[in-house]
Coordinates of C-alpha atoms in Angstrom, one line a residue:
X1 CA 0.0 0.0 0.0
X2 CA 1.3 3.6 -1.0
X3 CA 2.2 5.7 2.0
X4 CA -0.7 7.9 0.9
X5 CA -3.3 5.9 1.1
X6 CA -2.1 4.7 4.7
X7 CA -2.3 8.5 5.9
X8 CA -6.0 8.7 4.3
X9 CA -8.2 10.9 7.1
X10 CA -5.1 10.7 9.9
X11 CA -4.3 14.6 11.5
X12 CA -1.1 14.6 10.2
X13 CA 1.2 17.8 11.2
X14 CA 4.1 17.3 9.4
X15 CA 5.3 14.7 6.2
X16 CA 8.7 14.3 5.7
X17 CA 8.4 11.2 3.3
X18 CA 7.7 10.7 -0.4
X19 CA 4.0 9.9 -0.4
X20 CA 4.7 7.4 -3.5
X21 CA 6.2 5.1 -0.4
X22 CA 5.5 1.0 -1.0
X23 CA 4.5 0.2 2.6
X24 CA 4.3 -3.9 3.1
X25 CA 3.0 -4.0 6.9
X26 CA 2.4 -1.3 9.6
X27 CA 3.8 -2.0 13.0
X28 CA 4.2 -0.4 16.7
X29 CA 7.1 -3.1 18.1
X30 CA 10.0 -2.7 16.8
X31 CA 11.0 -6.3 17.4
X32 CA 7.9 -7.0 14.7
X33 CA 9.2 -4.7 12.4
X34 CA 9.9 -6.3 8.9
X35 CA 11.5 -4.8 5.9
X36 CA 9.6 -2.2 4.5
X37 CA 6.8 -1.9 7.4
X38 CA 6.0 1.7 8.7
X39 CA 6.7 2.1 12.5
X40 CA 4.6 4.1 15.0
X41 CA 6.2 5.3 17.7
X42 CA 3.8 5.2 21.1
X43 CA 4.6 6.9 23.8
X44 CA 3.6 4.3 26.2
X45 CA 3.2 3.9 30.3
X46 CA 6.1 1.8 31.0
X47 CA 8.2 2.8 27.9
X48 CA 8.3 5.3 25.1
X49 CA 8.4 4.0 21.5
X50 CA 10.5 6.6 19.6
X51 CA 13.3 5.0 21.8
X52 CA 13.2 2.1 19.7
X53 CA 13.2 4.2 16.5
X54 CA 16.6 3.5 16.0
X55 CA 15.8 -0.4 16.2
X56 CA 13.2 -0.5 14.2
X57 CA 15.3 1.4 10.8
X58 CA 18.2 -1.1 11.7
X59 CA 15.2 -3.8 11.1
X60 CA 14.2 -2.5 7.9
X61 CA 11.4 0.4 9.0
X62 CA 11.3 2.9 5.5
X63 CA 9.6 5.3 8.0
X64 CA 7.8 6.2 11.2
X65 CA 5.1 7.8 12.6
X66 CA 5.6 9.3 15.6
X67 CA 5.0 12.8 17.7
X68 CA 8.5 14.0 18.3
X69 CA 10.6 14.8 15.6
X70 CA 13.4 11.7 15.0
X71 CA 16.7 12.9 16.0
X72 CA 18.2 11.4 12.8
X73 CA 16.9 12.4 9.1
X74 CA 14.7 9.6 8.3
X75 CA 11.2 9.3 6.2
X76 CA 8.7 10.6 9.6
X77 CA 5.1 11.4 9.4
X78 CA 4.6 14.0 12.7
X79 CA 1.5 13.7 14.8
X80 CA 0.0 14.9 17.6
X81 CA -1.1 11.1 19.1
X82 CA 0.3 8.1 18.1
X83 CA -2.7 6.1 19.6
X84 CA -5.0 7.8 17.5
X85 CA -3.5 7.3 14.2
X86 CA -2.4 3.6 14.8
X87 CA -6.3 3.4 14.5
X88 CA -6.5 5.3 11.3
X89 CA -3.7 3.4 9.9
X90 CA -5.4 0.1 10.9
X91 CA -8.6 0.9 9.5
X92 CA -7.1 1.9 6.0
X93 CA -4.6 -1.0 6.0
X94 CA -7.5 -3.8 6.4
X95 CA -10.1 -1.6 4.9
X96 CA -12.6 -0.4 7.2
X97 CA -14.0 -3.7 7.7
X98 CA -15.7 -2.6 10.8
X99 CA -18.4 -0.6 8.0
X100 CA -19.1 -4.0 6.8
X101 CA -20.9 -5.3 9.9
X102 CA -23.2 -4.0 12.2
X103 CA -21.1 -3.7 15.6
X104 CA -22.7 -3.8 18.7
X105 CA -20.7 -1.9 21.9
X106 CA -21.2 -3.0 26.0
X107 CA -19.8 -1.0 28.6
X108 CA -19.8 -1.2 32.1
X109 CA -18.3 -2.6 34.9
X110 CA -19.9 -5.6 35.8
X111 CA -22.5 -7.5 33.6
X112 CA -20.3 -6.7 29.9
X113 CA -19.3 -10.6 29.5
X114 CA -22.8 -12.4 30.1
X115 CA -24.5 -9.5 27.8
X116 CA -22.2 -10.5 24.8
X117 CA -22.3 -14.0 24.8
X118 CA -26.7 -13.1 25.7
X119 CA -26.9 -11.0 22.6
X120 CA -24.7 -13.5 20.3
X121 CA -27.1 -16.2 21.2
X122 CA -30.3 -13.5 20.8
X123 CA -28.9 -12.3 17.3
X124 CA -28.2 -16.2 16.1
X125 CA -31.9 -17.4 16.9
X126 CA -33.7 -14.3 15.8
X127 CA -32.0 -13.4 12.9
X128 CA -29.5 -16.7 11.6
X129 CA -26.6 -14.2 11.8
X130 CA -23.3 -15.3 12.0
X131 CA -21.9 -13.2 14.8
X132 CA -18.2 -12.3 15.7
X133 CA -17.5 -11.8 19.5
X134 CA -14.7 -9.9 20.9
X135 CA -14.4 -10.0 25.0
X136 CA -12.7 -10.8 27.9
X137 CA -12.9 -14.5 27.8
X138 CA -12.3 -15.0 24.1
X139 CA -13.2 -13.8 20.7
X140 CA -15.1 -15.9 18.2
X141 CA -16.0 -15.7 14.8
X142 CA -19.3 -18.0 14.3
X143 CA -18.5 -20.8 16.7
X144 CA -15.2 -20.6 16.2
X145 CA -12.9 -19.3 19.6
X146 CA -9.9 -17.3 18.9
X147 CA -7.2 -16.9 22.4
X148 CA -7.4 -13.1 23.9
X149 CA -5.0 -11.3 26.4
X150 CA -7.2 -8.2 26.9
X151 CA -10.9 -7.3 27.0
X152 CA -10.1 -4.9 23.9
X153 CA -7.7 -5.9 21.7
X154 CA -4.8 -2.7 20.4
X155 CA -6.4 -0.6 17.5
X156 CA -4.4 -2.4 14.8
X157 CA -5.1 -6.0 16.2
X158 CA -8.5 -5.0 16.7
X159 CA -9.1 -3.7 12.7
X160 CA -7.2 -7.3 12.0
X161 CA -9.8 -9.3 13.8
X162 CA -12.5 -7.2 12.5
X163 CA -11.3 -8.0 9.0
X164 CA -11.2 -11.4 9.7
X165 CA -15.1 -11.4 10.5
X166 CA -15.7 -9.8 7.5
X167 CA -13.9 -12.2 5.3
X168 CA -15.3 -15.3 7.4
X169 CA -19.2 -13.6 6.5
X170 CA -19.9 -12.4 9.6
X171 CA -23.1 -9.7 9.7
X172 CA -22.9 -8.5 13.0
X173 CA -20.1 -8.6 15.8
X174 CA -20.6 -7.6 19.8
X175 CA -17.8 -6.7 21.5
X176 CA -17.2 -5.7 25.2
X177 CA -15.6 -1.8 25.0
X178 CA -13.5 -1.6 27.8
X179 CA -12.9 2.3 29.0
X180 CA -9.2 1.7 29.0
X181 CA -9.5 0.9 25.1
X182 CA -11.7 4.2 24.7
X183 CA -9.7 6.5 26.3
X184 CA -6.2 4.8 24.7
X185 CA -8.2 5.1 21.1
X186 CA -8.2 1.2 20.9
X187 CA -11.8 1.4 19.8
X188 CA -11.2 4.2 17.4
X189 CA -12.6 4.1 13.3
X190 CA -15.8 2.3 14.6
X191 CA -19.4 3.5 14.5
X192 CA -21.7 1.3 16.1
X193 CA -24.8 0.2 15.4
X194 CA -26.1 0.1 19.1
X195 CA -24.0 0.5 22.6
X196 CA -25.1 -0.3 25.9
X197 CA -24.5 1.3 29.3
X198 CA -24.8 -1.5 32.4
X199 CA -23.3 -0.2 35.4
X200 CA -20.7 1.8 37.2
X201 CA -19.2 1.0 40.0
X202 CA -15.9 1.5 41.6
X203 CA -13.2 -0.2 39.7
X204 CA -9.8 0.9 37.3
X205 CA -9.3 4.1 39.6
X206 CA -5.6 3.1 39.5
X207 CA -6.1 4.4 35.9
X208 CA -8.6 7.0 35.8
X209 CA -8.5 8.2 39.3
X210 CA -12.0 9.6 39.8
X211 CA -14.9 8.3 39.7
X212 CA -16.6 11.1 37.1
X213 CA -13.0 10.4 35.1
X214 CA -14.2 6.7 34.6
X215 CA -17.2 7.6 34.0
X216 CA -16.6 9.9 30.7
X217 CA -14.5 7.4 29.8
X218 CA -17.7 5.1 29.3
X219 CA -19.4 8.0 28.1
X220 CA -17.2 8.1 24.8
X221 CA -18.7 5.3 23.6
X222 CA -22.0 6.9 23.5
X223 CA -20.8 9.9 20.9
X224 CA -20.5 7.3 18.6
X225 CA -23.3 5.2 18.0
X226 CA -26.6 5.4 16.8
X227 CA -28.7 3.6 19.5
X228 CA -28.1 4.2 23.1
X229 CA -29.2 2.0 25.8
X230 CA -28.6 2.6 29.6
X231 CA -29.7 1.6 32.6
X232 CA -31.4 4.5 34.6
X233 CA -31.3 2.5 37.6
X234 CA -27.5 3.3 38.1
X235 CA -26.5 6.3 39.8
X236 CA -24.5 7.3 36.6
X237 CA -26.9 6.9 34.2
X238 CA -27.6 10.8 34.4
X239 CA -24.1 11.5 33.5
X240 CA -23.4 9.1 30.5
X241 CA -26.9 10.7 29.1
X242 CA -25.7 14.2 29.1
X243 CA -22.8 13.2 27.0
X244 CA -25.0 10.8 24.6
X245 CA -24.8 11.8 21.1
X246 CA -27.3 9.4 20.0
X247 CA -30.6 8.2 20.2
X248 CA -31.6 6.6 23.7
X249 CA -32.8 3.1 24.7
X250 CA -33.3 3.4 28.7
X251 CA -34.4 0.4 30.6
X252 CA -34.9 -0.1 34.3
X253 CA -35.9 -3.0 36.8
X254 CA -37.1 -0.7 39.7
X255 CA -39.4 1.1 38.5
X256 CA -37.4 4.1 37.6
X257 CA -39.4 5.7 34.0
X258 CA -37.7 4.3 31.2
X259 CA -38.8 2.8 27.5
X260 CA -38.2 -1.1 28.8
X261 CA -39.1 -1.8 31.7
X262 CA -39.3 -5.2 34.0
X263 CA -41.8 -6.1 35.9
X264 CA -43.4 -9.0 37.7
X265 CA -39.9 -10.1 38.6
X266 CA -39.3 -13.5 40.1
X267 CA -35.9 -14.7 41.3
X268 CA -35.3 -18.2 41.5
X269 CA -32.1 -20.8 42.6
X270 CA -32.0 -21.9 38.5
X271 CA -33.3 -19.0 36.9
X272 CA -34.7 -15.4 36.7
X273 CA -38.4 -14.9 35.1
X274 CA -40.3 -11.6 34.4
X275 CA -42.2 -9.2 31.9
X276 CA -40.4 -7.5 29.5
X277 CA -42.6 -4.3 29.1
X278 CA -41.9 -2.2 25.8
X279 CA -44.1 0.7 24.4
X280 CA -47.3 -1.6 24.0
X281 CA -45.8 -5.0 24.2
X282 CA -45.2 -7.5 26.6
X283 CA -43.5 -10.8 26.7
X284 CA -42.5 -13.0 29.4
X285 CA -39.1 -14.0 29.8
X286 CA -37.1 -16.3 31.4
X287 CA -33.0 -16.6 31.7
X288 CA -31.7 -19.7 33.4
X289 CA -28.7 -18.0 35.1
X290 CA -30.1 -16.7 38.8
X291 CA -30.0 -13.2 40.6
X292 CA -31.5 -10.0 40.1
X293 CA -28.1 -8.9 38.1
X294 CA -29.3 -11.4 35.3
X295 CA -32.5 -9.2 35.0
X296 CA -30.3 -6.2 34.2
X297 CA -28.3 -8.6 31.9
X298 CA -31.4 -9.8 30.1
X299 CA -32.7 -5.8 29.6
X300 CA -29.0 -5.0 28.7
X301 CA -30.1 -7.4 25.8
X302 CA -33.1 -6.5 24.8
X303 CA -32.5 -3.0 24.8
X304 CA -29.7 -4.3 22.3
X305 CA -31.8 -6.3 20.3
X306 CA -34.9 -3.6 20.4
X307 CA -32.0 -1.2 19.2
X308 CA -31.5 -3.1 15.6
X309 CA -35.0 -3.5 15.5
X310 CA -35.8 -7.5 16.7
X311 CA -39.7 -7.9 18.0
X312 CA -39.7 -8.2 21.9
X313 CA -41.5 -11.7 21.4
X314 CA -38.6 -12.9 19.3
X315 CA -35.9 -11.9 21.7
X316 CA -37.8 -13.8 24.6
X317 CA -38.5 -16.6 22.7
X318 CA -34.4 -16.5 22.2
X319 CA -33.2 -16.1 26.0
X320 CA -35.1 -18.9 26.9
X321 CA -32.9 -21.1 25.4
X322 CA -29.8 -19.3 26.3
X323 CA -27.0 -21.0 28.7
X324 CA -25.1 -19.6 31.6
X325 CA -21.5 -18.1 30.7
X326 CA -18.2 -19.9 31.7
X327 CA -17.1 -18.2 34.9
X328 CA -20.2 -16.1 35.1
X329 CA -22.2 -18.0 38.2
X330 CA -20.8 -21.3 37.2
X331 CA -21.5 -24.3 38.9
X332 CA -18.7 -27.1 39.3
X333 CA -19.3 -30.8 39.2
X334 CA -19.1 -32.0 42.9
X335 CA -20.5 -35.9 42.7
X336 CA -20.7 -37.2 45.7
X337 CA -21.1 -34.3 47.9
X338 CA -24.1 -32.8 49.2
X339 CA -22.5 -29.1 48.9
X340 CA -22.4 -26.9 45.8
X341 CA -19.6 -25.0 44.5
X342 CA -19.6 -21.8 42.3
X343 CA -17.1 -20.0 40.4
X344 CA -17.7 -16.2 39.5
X345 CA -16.1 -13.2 38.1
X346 CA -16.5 -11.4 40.9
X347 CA -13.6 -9.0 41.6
X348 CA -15.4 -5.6 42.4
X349 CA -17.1 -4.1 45.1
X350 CA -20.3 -4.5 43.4
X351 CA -20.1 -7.9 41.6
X352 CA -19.0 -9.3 44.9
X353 CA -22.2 -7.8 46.6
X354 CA -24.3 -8.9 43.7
X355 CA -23.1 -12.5 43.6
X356 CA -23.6 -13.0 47.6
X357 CA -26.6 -11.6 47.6
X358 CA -28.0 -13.6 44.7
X359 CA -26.8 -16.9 46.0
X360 CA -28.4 -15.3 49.7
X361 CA -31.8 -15.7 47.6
X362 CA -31.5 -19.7 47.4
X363 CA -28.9 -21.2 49.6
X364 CA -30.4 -23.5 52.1
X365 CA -27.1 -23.9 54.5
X366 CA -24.1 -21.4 54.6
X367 CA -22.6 -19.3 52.1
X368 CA -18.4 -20.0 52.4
X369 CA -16.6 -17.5 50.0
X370 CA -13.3 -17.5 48.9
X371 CA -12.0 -14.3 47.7
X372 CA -9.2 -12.1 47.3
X373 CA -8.1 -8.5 45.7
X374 CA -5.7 -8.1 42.8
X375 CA -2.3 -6.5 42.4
X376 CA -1.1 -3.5 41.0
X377 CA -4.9 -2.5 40.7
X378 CA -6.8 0.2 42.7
X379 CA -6.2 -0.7 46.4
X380 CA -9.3 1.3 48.3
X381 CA -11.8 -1.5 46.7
X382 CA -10.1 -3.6 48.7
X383 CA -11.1 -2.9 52.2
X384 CA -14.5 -2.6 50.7
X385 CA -14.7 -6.1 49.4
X386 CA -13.6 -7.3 52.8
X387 CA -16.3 -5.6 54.6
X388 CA -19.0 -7.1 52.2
X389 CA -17.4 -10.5 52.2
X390 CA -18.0 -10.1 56.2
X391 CA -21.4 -8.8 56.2
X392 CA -22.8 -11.2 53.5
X393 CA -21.1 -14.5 53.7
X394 CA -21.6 -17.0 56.8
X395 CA -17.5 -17.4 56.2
X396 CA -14.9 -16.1 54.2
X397 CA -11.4 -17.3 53.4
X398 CA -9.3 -14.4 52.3
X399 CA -6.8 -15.5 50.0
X400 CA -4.9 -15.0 46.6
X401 CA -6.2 -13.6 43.8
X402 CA -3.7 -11.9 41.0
X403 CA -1.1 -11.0 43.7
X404 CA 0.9 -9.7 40.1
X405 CA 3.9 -7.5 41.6
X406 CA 2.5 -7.1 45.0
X407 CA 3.0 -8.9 47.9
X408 CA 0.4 -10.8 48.6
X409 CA 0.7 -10.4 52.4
X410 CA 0.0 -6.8 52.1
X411 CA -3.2 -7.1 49.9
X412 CA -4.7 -9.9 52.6
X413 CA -3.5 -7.3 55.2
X414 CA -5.9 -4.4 53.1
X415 CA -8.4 -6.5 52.8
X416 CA -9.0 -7.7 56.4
X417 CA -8.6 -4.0 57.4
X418 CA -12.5 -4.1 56.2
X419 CA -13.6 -7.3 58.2
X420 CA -13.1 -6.0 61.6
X421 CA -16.0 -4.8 62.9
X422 CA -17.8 -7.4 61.5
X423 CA -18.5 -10.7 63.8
X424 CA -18.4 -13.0 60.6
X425 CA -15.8 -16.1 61.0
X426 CA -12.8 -15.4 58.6
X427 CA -9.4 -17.7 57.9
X428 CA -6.4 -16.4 56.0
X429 CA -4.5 -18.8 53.1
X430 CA -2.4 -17.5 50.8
X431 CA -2.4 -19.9 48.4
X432 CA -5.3 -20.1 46.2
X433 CA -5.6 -23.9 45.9
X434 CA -5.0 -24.1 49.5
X435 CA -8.1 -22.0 50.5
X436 CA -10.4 -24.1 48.0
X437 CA -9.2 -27.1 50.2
X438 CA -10.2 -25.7 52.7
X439 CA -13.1 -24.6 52.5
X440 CA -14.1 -27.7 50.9
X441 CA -13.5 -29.1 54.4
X442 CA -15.6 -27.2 56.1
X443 CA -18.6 -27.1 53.6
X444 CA -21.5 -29.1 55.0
X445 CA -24.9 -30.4 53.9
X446 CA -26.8 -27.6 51.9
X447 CA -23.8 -25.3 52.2
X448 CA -22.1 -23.2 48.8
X449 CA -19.1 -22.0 48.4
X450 CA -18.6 -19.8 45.6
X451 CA -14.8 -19.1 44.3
X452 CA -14.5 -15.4 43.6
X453 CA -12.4 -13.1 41.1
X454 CA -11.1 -15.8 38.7
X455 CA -14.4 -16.8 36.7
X456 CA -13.1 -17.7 33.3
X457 CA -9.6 -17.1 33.9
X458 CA -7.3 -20.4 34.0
X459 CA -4.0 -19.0 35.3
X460 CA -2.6 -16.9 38.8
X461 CA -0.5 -13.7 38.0
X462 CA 2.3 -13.9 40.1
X463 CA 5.2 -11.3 39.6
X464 CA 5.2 -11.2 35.6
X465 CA 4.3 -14.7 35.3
X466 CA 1.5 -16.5 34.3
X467 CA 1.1 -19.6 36.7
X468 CA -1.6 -22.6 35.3
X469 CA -4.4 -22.5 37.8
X470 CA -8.4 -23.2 37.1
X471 CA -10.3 -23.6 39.7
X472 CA -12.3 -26.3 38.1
X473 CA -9.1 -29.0 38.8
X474 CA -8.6 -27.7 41.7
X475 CA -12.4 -28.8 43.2
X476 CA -11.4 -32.4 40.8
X477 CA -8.2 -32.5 42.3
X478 CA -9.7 -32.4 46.4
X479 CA -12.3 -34.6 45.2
X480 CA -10.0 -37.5 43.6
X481 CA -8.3 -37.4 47.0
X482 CA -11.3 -37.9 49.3
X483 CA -11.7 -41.0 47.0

C-alpha cells in the first residue's frame, strides 16, 4: 500500500516522506518490524516507543510515525497522538472492515461478559446471523474461539480481527468496550450500530482516578453510535446521558421511567423470570442464570436487540434457550457431595455484593466465600470487598487472587482491614488452591461456596508470570483425593 493511502483521514502535522512510499505492513514493536513496514512510535506507560526508532530502521522500518521529531533524518510522518493514528492506519490497512458489519458496543463494569455471549445467542436465533465476539474470555467468529490477552484488543489487532469477520461472512459482531481501550483510542474508526451502558461502579481508579473520570470514559462510547441503551437505575446513568450523542434506549428493573421496563420479577435458585414491558408489548421471559443482576443482563439485551430493530417476542422466545456463561455464576461438578460450588467473576465491590446476595436468595445452609483483591490495581476496593465479604457470607477465606507485583501479604493485610468490625468467621490462606481445600473441608450439607475473582480465567498472576491455575481442577483434584 502507497504511504498515501495509509495516511488517508489521519491529523497529520508534518510529512517528511515521499508519499509514492511502498509500505508492506504497519507496525508499533519494533522487534515486529519487517523490511519495508512503517513504525509508529507510542509513547507508552512503561516505555516510550521513539526509543526504539533506531531499532526499528536497523530492522528495515522505511519510515515512522511518531509525535516527536526523529533525531536522525529519516522518512517521519509527525502527529500529535500516536494512539490515534495507529487506529486510522489500521482501518485503511485492512479496509474499514468494521463498515461491513453491524457492531454492537457494551460498557460497564460488571454485567459486559454475560451481555455479549446473551446477545450472540439472541442475534443467532432471531436473525440466523453469523456473529463475531470480541471480549474478555475470548473472541469468536461463528462458533469458532480465537485466544485473547485483553478485554479490547490494540487498535491495529482490533481492525485485524474485524477483517477477519468480515472475510469469514460475519453480519454483526458484539464486542465488550472496555474504557481503558476508549480513552487509549483502541476502539477508534468504529461506528456502532447500538452501545449499551450497564453499570458503574468502583473499579480501574488506579487508571482513571475519579470516579466522574471513569465515567466519561464510558461515556465516549455513546458519541459514537446510533442507539443508546442505559440503565437508569445506576447512579451514573444521568451523567453518561448528558454526553450521549445518539438516540436513547433506557431500561430499568425498579421502576425508575424508562422505555423497557421489568416487571413481575421472580428470582429463582435456576433462573430469573419476568415481563419484558416495551411501548405496548409485553413478553415473558425467562433466563436460566439466577439473581436479580441477570435481570439487568437480560434488559441489557433486549434494549440491544430492540435497538437493531428485533420484536420483543422474538428476543424472549431467544433467551429462553440461552446457557449460563463460563465463569459467570458457574456451577462445578461436585459428585458425591451434598454441597455446591460456584465459580464467579466477581472482583469488584459491586459484583462481589451482587453475587452474595444472589446466591443469599436460594442457599439453604451457609454461604463459604473464597476471595481475594488483585495486584497492581486500585487498592481502596479492597477494604471494601472485605467488609462485604463479612457482612454477607456465613464465612470467608481471604486468599490469593492476582497478587501480580504485590506482595500478597499486604493485599490480605488491606483486605481484612475491612472485616473487623464485622463478627463473621474469617481464615487467612495464601495460596489459592490451599483456601479451596479448605473450604471444601468445612462445607457441610446444603452449604455453597462460591470461588470469587477468577471466573473464566485459568491462570494466577504472580510477579510477571503467568502460573496454570483453574479452579475447576482444583475442586477435581480435592475430590480424587477424598476417593
Amino acid at each position: 500500500m502507497k504511504l498515501k493511502e495509509l495516511l488517508h483521514g489521519l491529523d497529520v502535522l508534518e510529512l517528511h516522506a515521499d508519499e509514492a512510499l511502498d509500505i508492506t505492513g504497519v507496525q508499533y514493536d519494533s522487534r515486529q518490524v519487517t523490511p519495508g513496514a512503517l513504525f509508529v512510535a507510542i509513547s507508552g506507560f512503561q516505555t516510550d516507543g521513539h526509543r526504539y526508532i533506531p531499532k526499528a530502521m536497523e530492522n528495515g522500518a522505511v519510515c515512522v510515525v511518531c509525535e516527536k521529531k526523529p533525531e536522525t533524518d529519516i522518512p517521519y510522518v509527525l502527529v500529535s497522538d500516536a494512539r490515534s493514528a495507529l487506529a486510522a492506519l489500521g482501518a485503511n490497512w485492512f479496509g474499514h472492515p468494521a463498515d461491513a458489519m453491524c457492531v454492537v458496543g457494551i460498557t460497564g463494569t460488571n454485567g459486559k461478559t454475560t451481555s455479549t455471549y446473551l446477545l450472540k445467542h439472541v442475534l443467532e436465533k432471531t436473525l440466523g446471523a453469523k456473529v463475531g465476539l470480541i471480549g474478555t474470555i475470548q473472541n469468536m467468529i461463528g462458533d469458532e474461539i480465537l485466544h485473547t490477552e485483553r478485554t479490547t484488543p490494540e487498535s491495529f489487532e482490533l481492525q485485524k480481527l474485524f477483517a477477519d469477520m468480515r472475510d469469514a461472512g460475519c453480519t454483526h459482531v458484539i464486542m465488550e468496550v472496555s474504557s481503558h481501550a476508549l480513552v487509549l483510542h483502541r476502539a477508534d474508526q468504529i461506528r456502532f450500530g447500538a452501545a449499551v451502558f450497564t453499570n458503574l461502579t468502583e473499579d480501574h481508579l488506579d487508571f482513571h482516578q475519579t470516579m466522574d473520570a471513569y465515567c466519561d470514559a464510558k461515556a465516549m462510547l455513546f458519541r459514537r453510535c446510533e442507539t443508546g441503551a442505559v440503565n437508569v437505575d445506576d447512579a451514573y446513568a444521568k451523567r453518561i446521558m448528558e454526553q450521549a450523542d445518539c438516540r436513547l434506549l433506557t431500561y430499568s428493573a425498579q421502576g425508575t421511567p424508562a422505555a423497557l421496563t421489568a416487571e413481575h420479577i421472580g428470582l429463582f435458585s435456576d433462573r430469573v423470570e419476568f415481563d419484558a414491558v416495551y411501548q405496548d408489548e409485553r413478553a415473558a421471559v425467562t433466563l436460566g442464570i439466577p439473581g436479580i443482576f441477570s435481570v439487568y443482563n437480560a434488559l441489557s439485551v433486549i434494549a440491544a436487540a430492540l435497538a437493531l430493530h428485533i420484536p420483543l417476542a422474538e428476543i424472549a422466545d431467544a433467551l429462553r434457550t440461552a446457557q449460563s456463561v463460563k465463569g459467570r455464576v458457574e456451577v462445578v461438578p461436585t459428585p458425591g457431595k451434598d454441597y455446591t460450588v460456584l465459580i464467579d467473576y466477581s472482583h469488584t465491590p459491586d459484583s462481589l455484593e451482587n453475587i452474595l446476595r444472589a446466591v443469599r436468595g436460594f442457599c439453604t445452609g451457609r454461604i463459604i466465600a473464597v476471595f481475594g483483591c488483585g495486584g497492581d490495581r486500585d487498592p481502596f476496593k479492597r477494604p471494601v470487598m472485605g467488609r462485604i465479604a463479612a457482612q454477607l457470607a456465613d464465612l470467608s477465606i481471604v486468599t490469593s487472587d492476582n497478587p501480580r507485583t504485590e506482595d500478597p501479604y499486604k493485599i490480605l493485610r488491606q483486605i481484612l482491614a475491612g472485616m473487623q468490625e464485622a463478627e463473621t468467621p474469617y481464615e487467612v490462606i495464601e495460596t489459592r488452591e490451599a483456601a479451596i481445600f479448605r473450604a471444601m473441608d468445612l462445607a457441610r450439607k446444603d452449604d455453597i461456596i462460591v470461588l470469587c475473582g477468577k471466573g473464566h480465567e485459568t491462570y494466577q498472576e504472580i510477579g510477571h508470570e503467568k502460573r496454570h491455575l483453574d479452579e475447576r481442577e482444583v475442586v477435581r483434584a480435592y475430590l480424587e483425593r477424598e476417593r
